[in-house]
mmCIF file of C-alpha atoms in Angstrom:
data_model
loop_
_atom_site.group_PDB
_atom_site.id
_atom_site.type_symbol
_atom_site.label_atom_id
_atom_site.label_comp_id
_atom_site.label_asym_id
_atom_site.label_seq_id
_atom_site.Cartn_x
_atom_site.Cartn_y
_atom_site.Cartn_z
ATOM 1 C CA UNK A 1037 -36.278 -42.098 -20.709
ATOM 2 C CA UNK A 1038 -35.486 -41.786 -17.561
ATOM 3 C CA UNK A 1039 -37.715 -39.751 -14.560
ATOM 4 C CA UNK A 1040 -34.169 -38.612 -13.365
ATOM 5 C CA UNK A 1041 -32.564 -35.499 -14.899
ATOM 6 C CA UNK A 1042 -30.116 -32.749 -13.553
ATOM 7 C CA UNK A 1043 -30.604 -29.323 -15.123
ATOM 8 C CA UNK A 1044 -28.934 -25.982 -14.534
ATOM 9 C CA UNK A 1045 -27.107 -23.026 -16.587
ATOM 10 C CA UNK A 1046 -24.280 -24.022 -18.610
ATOM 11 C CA UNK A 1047 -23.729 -20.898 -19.631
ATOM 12 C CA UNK A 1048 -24.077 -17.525 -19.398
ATOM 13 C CA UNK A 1049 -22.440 -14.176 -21.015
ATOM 14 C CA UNK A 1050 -22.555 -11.097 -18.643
ATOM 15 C CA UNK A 1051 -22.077 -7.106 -19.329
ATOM 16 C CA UNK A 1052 -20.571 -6.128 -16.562
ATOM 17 C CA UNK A 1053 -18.112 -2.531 -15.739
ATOM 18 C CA UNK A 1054 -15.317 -2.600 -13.010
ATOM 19 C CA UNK A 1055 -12.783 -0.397 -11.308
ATOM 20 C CA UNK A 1056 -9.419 -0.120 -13.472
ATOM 21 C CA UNK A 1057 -7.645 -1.290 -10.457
ATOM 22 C CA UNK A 1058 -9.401 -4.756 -10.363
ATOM 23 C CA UNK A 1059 -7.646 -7.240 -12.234
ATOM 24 C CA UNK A 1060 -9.331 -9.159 -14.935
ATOM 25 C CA UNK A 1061 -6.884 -12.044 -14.072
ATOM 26 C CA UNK A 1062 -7.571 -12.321 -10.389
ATOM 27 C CA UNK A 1063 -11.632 -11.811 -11.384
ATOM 28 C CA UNK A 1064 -11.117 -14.917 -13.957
ATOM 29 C CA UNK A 1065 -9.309 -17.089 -11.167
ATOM 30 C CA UNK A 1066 -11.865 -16.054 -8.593
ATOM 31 C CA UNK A 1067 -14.479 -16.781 -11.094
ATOM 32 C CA UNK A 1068 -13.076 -20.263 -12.190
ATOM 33 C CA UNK A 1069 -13.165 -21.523 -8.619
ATOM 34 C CA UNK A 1070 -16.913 -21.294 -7.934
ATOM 35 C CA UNK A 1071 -19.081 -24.188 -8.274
ATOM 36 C CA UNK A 1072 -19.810 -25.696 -11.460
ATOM 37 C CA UNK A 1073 -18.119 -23.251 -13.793
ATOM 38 C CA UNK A 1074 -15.363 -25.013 -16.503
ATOM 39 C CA UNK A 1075 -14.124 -21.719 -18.036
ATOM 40 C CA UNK A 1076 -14.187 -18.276 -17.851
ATOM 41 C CA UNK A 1077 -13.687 -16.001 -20.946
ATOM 42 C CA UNK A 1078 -13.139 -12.175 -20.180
ATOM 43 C CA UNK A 1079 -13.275 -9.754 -22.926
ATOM 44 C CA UNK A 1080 -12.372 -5.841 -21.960
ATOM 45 C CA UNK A 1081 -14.560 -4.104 -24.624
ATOM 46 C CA UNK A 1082 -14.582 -0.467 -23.294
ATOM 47 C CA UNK A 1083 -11.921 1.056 -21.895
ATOM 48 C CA UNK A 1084 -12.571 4.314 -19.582
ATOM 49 C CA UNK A 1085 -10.939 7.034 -17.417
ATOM 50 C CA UNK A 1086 -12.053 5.168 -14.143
ATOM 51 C CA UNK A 1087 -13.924 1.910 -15.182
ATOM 52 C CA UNK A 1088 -13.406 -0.978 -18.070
ATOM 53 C CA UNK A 1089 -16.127 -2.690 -19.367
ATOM 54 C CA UNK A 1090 -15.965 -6.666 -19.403
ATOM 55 C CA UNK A 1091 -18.044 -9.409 -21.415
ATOM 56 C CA UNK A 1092 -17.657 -12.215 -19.329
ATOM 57 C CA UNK A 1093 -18.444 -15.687 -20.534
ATOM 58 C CA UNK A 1094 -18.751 -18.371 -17.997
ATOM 59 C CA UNK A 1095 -18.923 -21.763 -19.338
ATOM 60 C CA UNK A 1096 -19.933 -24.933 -16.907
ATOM 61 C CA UNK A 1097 -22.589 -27.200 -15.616
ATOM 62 C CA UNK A 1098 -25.663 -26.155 -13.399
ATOM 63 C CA UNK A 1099 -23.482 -22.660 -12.363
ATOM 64 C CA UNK A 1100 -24.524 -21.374 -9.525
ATOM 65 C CA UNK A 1101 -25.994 -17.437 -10.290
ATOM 66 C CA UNK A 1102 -25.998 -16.082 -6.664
ATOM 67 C CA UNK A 1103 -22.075 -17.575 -6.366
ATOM 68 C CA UNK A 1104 -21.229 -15.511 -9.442
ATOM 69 C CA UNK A 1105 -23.410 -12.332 -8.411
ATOM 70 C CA UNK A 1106 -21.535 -12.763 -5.161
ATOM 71 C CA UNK A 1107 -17.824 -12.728 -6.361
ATOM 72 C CA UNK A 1108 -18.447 -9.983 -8.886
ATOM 73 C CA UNK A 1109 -19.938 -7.561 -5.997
ATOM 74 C CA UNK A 1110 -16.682 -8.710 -3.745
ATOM 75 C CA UNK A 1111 -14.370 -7.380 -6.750
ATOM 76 C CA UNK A 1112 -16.231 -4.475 -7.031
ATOM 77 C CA UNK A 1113 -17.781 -5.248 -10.344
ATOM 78 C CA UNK A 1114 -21.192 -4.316 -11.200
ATOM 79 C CA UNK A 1115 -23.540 -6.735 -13.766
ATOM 80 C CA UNK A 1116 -24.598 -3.899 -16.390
ATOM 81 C CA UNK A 1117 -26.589 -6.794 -18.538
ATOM 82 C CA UNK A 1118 -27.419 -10.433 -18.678
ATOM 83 C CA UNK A 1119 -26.721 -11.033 -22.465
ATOM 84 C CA UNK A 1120 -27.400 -14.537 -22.999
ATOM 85 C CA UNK A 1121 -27.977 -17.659 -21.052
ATOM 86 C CA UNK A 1122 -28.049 -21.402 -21.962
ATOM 87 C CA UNK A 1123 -29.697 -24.120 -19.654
ATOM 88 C CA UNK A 1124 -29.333 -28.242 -20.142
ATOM 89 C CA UNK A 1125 -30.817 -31.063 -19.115
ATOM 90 C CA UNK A 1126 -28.350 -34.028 -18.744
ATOM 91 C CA UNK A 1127 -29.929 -37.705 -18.673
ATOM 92 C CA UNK A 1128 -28.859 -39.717 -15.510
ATOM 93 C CA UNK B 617 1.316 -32.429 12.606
ATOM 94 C CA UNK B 618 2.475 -31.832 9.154
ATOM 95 C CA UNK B 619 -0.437 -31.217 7.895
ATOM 96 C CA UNK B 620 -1.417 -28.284 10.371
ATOM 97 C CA UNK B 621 2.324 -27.072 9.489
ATOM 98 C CA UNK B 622 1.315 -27.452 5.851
ATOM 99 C CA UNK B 623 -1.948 -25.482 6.582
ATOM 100 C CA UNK B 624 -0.351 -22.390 8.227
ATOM 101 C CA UNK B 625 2.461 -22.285 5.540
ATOM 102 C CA UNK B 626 -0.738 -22.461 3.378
ATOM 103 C CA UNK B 627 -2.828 -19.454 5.228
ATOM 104 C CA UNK B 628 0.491 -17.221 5.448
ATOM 105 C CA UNK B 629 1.189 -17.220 1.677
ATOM 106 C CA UNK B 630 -2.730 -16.528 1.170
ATOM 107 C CA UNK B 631 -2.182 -13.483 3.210
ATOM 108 C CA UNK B 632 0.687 -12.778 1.395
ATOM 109 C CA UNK B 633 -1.461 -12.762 -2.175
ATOM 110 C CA UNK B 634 -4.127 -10.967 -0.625
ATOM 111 C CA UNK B 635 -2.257 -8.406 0.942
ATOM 112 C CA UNK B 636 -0.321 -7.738 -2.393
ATOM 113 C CA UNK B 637 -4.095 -7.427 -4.183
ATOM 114 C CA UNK B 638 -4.615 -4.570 -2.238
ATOM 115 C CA UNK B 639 -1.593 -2.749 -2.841
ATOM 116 C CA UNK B 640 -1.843 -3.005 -6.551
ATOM 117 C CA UNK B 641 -5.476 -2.349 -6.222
ATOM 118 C CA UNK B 642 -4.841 0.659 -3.655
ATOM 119 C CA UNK B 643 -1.945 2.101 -5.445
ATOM 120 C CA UNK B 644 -0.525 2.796 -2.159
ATOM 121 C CA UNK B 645 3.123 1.781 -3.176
ATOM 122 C CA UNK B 646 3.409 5.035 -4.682
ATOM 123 C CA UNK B 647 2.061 7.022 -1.719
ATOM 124 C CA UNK B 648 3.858 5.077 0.763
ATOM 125 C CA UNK B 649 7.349 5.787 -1.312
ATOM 126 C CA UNK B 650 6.541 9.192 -1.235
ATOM 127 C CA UNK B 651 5.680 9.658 2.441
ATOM 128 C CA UNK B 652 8.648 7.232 3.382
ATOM 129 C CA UNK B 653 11.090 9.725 1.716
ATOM 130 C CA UNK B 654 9.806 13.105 2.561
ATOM 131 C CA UNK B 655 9.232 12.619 6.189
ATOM 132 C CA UNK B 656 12.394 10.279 6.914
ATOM 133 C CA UNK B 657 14.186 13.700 5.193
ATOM 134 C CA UNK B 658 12.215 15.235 8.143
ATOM 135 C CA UNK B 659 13.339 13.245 10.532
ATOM 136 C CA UNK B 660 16.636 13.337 9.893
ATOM 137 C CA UNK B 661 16.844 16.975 9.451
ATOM 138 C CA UNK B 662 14.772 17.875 12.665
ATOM 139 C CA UNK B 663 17.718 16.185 14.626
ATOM 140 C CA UNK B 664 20.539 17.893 12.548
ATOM 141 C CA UNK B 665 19.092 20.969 13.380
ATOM 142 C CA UNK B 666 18.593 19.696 17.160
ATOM 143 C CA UNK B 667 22.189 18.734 17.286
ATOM 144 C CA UNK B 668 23.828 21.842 15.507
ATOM 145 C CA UNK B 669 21.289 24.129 17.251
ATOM 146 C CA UNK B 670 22.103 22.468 20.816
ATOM 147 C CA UNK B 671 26.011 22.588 20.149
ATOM 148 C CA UNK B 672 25.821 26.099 18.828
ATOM 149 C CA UNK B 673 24.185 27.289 22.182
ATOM 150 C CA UNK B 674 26.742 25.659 24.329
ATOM 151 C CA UNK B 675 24.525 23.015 25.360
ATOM 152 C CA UNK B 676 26.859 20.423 25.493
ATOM 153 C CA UNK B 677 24.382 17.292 27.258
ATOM 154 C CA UNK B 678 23.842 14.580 25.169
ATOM 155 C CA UNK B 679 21.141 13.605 27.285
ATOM 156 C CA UNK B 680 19.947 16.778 26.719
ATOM 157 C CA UNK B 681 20.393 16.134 22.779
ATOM 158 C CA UNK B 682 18.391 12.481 23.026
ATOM 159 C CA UNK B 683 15.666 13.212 24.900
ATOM 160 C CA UNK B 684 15.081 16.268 23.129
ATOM 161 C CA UNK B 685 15.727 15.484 19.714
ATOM 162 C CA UNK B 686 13.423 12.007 20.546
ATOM 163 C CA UNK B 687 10.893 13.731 21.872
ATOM 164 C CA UNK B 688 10.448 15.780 18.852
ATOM 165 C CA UNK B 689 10.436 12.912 16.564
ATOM 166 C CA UNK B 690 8.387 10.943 18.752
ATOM 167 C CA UNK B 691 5.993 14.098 18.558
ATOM 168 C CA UNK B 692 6.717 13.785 14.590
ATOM 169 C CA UNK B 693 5.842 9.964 14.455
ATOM 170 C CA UNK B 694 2.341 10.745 16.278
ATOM 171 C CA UNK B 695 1.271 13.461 14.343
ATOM 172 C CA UNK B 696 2.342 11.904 11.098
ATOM 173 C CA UNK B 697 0.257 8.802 12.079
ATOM 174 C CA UNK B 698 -2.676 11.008 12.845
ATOM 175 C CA UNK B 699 -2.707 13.507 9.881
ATOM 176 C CA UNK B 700 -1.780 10.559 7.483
ATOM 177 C CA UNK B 701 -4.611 8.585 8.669
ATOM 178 C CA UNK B 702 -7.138 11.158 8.753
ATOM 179 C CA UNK B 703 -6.221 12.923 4.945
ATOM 180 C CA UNK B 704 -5.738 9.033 3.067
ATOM 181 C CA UNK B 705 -8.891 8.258 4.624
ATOM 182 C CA UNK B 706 -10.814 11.751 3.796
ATOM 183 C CA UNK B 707 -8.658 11.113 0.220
ATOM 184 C CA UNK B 708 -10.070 7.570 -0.212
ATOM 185 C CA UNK B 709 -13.563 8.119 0.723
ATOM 186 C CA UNK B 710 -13.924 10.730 -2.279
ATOM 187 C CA UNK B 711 -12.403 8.343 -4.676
ATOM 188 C CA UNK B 712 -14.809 5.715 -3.513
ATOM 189 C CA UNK B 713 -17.469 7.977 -3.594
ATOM 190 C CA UNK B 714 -16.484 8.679 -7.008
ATOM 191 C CA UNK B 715 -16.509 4.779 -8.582
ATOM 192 C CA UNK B 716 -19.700 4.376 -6.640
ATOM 193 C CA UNK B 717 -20.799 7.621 -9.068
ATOM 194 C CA UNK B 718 -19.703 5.630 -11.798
ATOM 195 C CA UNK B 719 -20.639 2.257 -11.696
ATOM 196 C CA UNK B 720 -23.902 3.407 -10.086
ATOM 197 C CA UNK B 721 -23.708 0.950 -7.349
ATOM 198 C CA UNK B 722 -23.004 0.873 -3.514
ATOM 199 C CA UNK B 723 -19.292 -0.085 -2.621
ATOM 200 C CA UNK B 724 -18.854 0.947 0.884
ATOM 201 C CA UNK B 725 -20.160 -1.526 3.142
ATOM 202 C CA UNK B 726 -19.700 -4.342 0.893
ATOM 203 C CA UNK B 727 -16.762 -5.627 2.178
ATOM 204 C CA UNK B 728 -15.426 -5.327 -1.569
ATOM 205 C CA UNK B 729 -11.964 -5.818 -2.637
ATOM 206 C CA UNK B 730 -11.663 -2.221 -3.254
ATOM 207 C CA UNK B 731 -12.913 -1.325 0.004
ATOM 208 C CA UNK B 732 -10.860 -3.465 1.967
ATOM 209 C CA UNK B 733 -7.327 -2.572 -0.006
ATOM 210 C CA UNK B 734 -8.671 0.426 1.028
ATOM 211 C CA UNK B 735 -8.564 0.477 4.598
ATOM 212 C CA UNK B 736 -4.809 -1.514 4.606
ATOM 213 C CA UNK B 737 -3.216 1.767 2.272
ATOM 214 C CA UNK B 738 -4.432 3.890 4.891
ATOM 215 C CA UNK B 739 -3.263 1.732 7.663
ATOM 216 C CA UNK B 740 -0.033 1.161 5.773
ATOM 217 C CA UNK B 741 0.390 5.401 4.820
ATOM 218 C CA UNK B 742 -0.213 6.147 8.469
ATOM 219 C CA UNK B 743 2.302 3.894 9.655
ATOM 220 C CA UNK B 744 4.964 5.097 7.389
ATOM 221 C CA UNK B 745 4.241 8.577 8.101
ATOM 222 C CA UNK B 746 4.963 7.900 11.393
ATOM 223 C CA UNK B 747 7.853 5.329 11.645
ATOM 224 C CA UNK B 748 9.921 7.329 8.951
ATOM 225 C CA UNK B 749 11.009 10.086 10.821
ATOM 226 C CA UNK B 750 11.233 8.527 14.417
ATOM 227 C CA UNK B 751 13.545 5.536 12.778
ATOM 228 C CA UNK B 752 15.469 8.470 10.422
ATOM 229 C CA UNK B 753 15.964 10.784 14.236
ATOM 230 C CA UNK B 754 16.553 7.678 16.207
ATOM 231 C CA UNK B 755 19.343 6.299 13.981
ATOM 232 C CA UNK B 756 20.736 9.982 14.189
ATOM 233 C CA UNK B 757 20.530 10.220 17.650
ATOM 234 C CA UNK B 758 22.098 7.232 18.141
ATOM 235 C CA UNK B 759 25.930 8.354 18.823
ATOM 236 C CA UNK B 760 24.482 10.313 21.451
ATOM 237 C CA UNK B 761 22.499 7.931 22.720
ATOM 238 C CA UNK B 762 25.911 6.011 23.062
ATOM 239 C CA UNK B 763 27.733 8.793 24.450
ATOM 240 C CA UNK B 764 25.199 9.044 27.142
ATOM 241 C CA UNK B 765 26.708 5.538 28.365
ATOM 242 C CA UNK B 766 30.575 5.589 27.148
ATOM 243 C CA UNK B 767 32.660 8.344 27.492
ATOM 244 C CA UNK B 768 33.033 9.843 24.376
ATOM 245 C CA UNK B 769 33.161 13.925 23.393
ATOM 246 C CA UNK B 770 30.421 15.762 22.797
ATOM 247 C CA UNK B 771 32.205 16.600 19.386
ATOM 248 C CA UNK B 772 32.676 13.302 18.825
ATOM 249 C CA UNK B 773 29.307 12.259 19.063
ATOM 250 C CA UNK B 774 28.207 15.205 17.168
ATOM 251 C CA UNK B 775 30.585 14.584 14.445
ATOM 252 C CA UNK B 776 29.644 10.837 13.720
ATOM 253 C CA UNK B 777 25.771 12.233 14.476
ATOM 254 C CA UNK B 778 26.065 14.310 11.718
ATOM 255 C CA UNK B 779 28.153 11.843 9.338
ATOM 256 C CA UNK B 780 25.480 9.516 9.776
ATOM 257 C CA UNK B 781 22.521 12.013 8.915
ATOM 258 C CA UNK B 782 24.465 12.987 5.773
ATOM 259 C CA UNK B 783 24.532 9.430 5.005
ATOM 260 C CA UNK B 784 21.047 8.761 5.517
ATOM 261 C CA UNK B 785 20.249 11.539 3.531
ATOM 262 C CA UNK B 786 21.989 10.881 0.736
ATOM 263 C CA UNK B 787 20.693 6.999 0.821
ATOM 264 C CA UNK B 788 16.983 8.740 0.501
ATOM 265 C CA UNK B 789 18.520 10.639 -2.543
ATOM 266 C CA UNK B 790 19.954 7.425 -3.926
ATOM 267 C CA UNK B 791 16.738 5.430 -3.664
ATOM 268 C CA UNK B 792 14.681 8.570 -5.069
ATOM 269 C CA UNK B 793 17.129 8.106 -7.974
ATOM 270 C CA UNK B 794 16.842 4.370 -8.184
ATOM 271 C CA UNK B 795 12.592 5.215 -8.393
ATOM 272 C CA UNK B 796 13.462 7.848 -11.099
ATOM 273 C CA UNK B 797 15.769 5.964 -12.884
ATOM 274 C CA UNK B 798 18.107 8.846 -13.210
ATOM 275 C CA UNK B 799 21.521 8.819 -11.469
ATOM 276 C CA UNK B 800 21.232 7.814 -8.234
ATOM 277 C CA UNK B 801 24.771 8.978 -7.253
ATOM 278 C CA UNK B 802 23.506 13.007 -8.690
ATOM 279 C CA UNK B 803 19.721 12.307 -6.381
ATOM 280 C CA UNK B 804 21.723 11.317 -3.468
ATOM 281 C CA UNK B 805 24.743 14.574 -3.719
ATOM 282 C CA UNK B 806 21.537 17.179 -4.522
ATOM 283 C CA UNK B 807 19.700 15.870 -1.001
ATOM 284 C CA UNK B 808 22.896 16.156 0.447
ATOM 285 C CA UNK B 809 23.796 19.861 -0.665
ATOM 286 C CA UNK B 810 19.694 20.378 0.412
ATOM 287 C CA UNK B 811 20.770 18.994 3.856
ATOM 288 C CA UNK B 812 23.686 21.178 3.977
ATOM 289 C CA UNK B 813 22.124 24.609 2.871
ATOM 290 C CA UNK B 814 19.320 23.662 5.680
ATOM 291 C CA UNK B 815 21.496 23.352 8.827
ATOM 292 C CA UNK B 816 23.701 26.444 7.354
ATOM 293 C CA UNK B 817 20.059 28.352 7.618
ATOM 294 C CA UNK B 818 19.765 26.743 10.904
ATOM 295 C CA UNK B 819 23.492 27.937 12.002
ATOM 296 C CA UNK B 820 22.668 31.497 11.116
ATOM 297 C CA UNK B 821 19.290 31.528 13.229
ATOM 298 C CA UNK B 822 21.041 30.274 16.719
#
């Protein structure tokens, strides 16, 4: 086996609310760009006077938290929950 | 070469998406149709009255007429800027208040999208507010403003003045209609009768 391995989140499902006037589409496309996110799945599950409620599944290779953190704070969306995370090793 | 040219073709139609964000995000289309209508009706109006008022008195100087009817929508334009500004802002700082309530988290300061679509609907209210009425006066004052150069009547100018003010008038009725989806024809008569029964009021005060 070999001594060199890369490891990192590939992926990661997030509670998180947001201003009605934020779109889910440009949050998805923002999303998609950062580095080493594939896809991005957003489900609305709550839908209130002010706010919606998203899960957001990112899906990708060693995903960079603090990149995500920082475009969700730039669209004004707050991380309620982490709800589940998946990490991998990949042999080099 | 063409790949600079490429680059600020590039950055333009970035700013183009981005500024589009913020006016779906900032709702200010609505506003800004609102305040685009009601004050060029001022504008318009103001200088109807200015003209009827000034003819009515036997002040027959169309220089007279232009710098006083641009003064006052110059005044107009100002103060709209100002009081715009000052009330979107005061208006937008509750609502952000109120979302940071909500989501229980900090968004001024954060250089958020919500924050910055923000600041351009208040920009973009306050310059509407203001440019509505001086463009609605200055396009009303313009046979005037023509007469000041060419000889023409006083009457004359007056009457094609107040053609054109009718006309503007009923264009803000017509594109309130269009927004409505009613008949735009019906908007545009019911501003006009509006603009009518105004400078009667006005030709009973002189």
């Amino acid at each position: 086996m070999s001594e060199e391995a890369e490891m990192g989140i590939s992926r990661i499902v997030i509670d998180a609310q947001k201003p009605r006037e934020i779109s889910i589409v440009d949050l998805a496309q923002a999303l998609v760009e950062a580095e080493g996110v594939f896809k991005v799945d957003i489900n609305v599950t709550e839908v209130d006077a002010r706010t919606e409620t998203l899960k957001i599944n990112i899906a990708g290779f060693a995903v960079d938290i603090d990149a995500i953190e920082d475009i969700l704070e730039e669209h004004s969306t707050v991380i309620r929950s982490i709800d589940a995370v998946s990490a991998e090793k990949k042999q080099l | 070469m063409w790949e600079e040219e490429e680059g600020i073709v590039e950055k333009i139609r970035d700013f183009i998406d981005d500024f589009e964000t913020y006016v779906e995000v900032s709702r200010v289309g609505e506003i800004a149709r609102r305040y685009f209508v009601m004050n060029a009706f001022d504008g318009a109006l103001t200088m109807l009255g200015f003209v009827v008022g000034s003819f009515l008195s036997g002040l027959k100087d169309p220089e007279v007429v232009v710098s006083g009817g641009l003064g006052a929508s110059f005044a107009m334009g100002v103060s709209g800027f100002v009081g715009a500004l000052l009330s979107e802002k005061a208006e937008r700082e509750r609502e952000i208040k109120e979302l940071e309530k909500i989501l229980f988290t900090k968004l001024k300061g954060t250089g958020s999208i919500v924050e910055r679509a923000n600041t351009i609907a208040v920009i973009l209210a306050a310059l509407i507010d203001a440019l509505a009425p001086a463009l609605a006066a200055i396009v009303s004052a313009a046979p005037f403003i023509y007469a000041m150069y060419f000889k023409i009547s006083f009457f004359t100018a007056m009457t094609v003045s107040i053609t054109i003010t009718l006309t503007i008038v009923f264009l803000l009725g017509f594109y309130l209609g269009k927004i409505s989806g009613e008949n735009p024809i019906k908007y545009g008569l019911v501003m006009v009768l509006a603009g009518l029964l105004i400078s009667l009021v006005t030709l009973f005060h002189v």
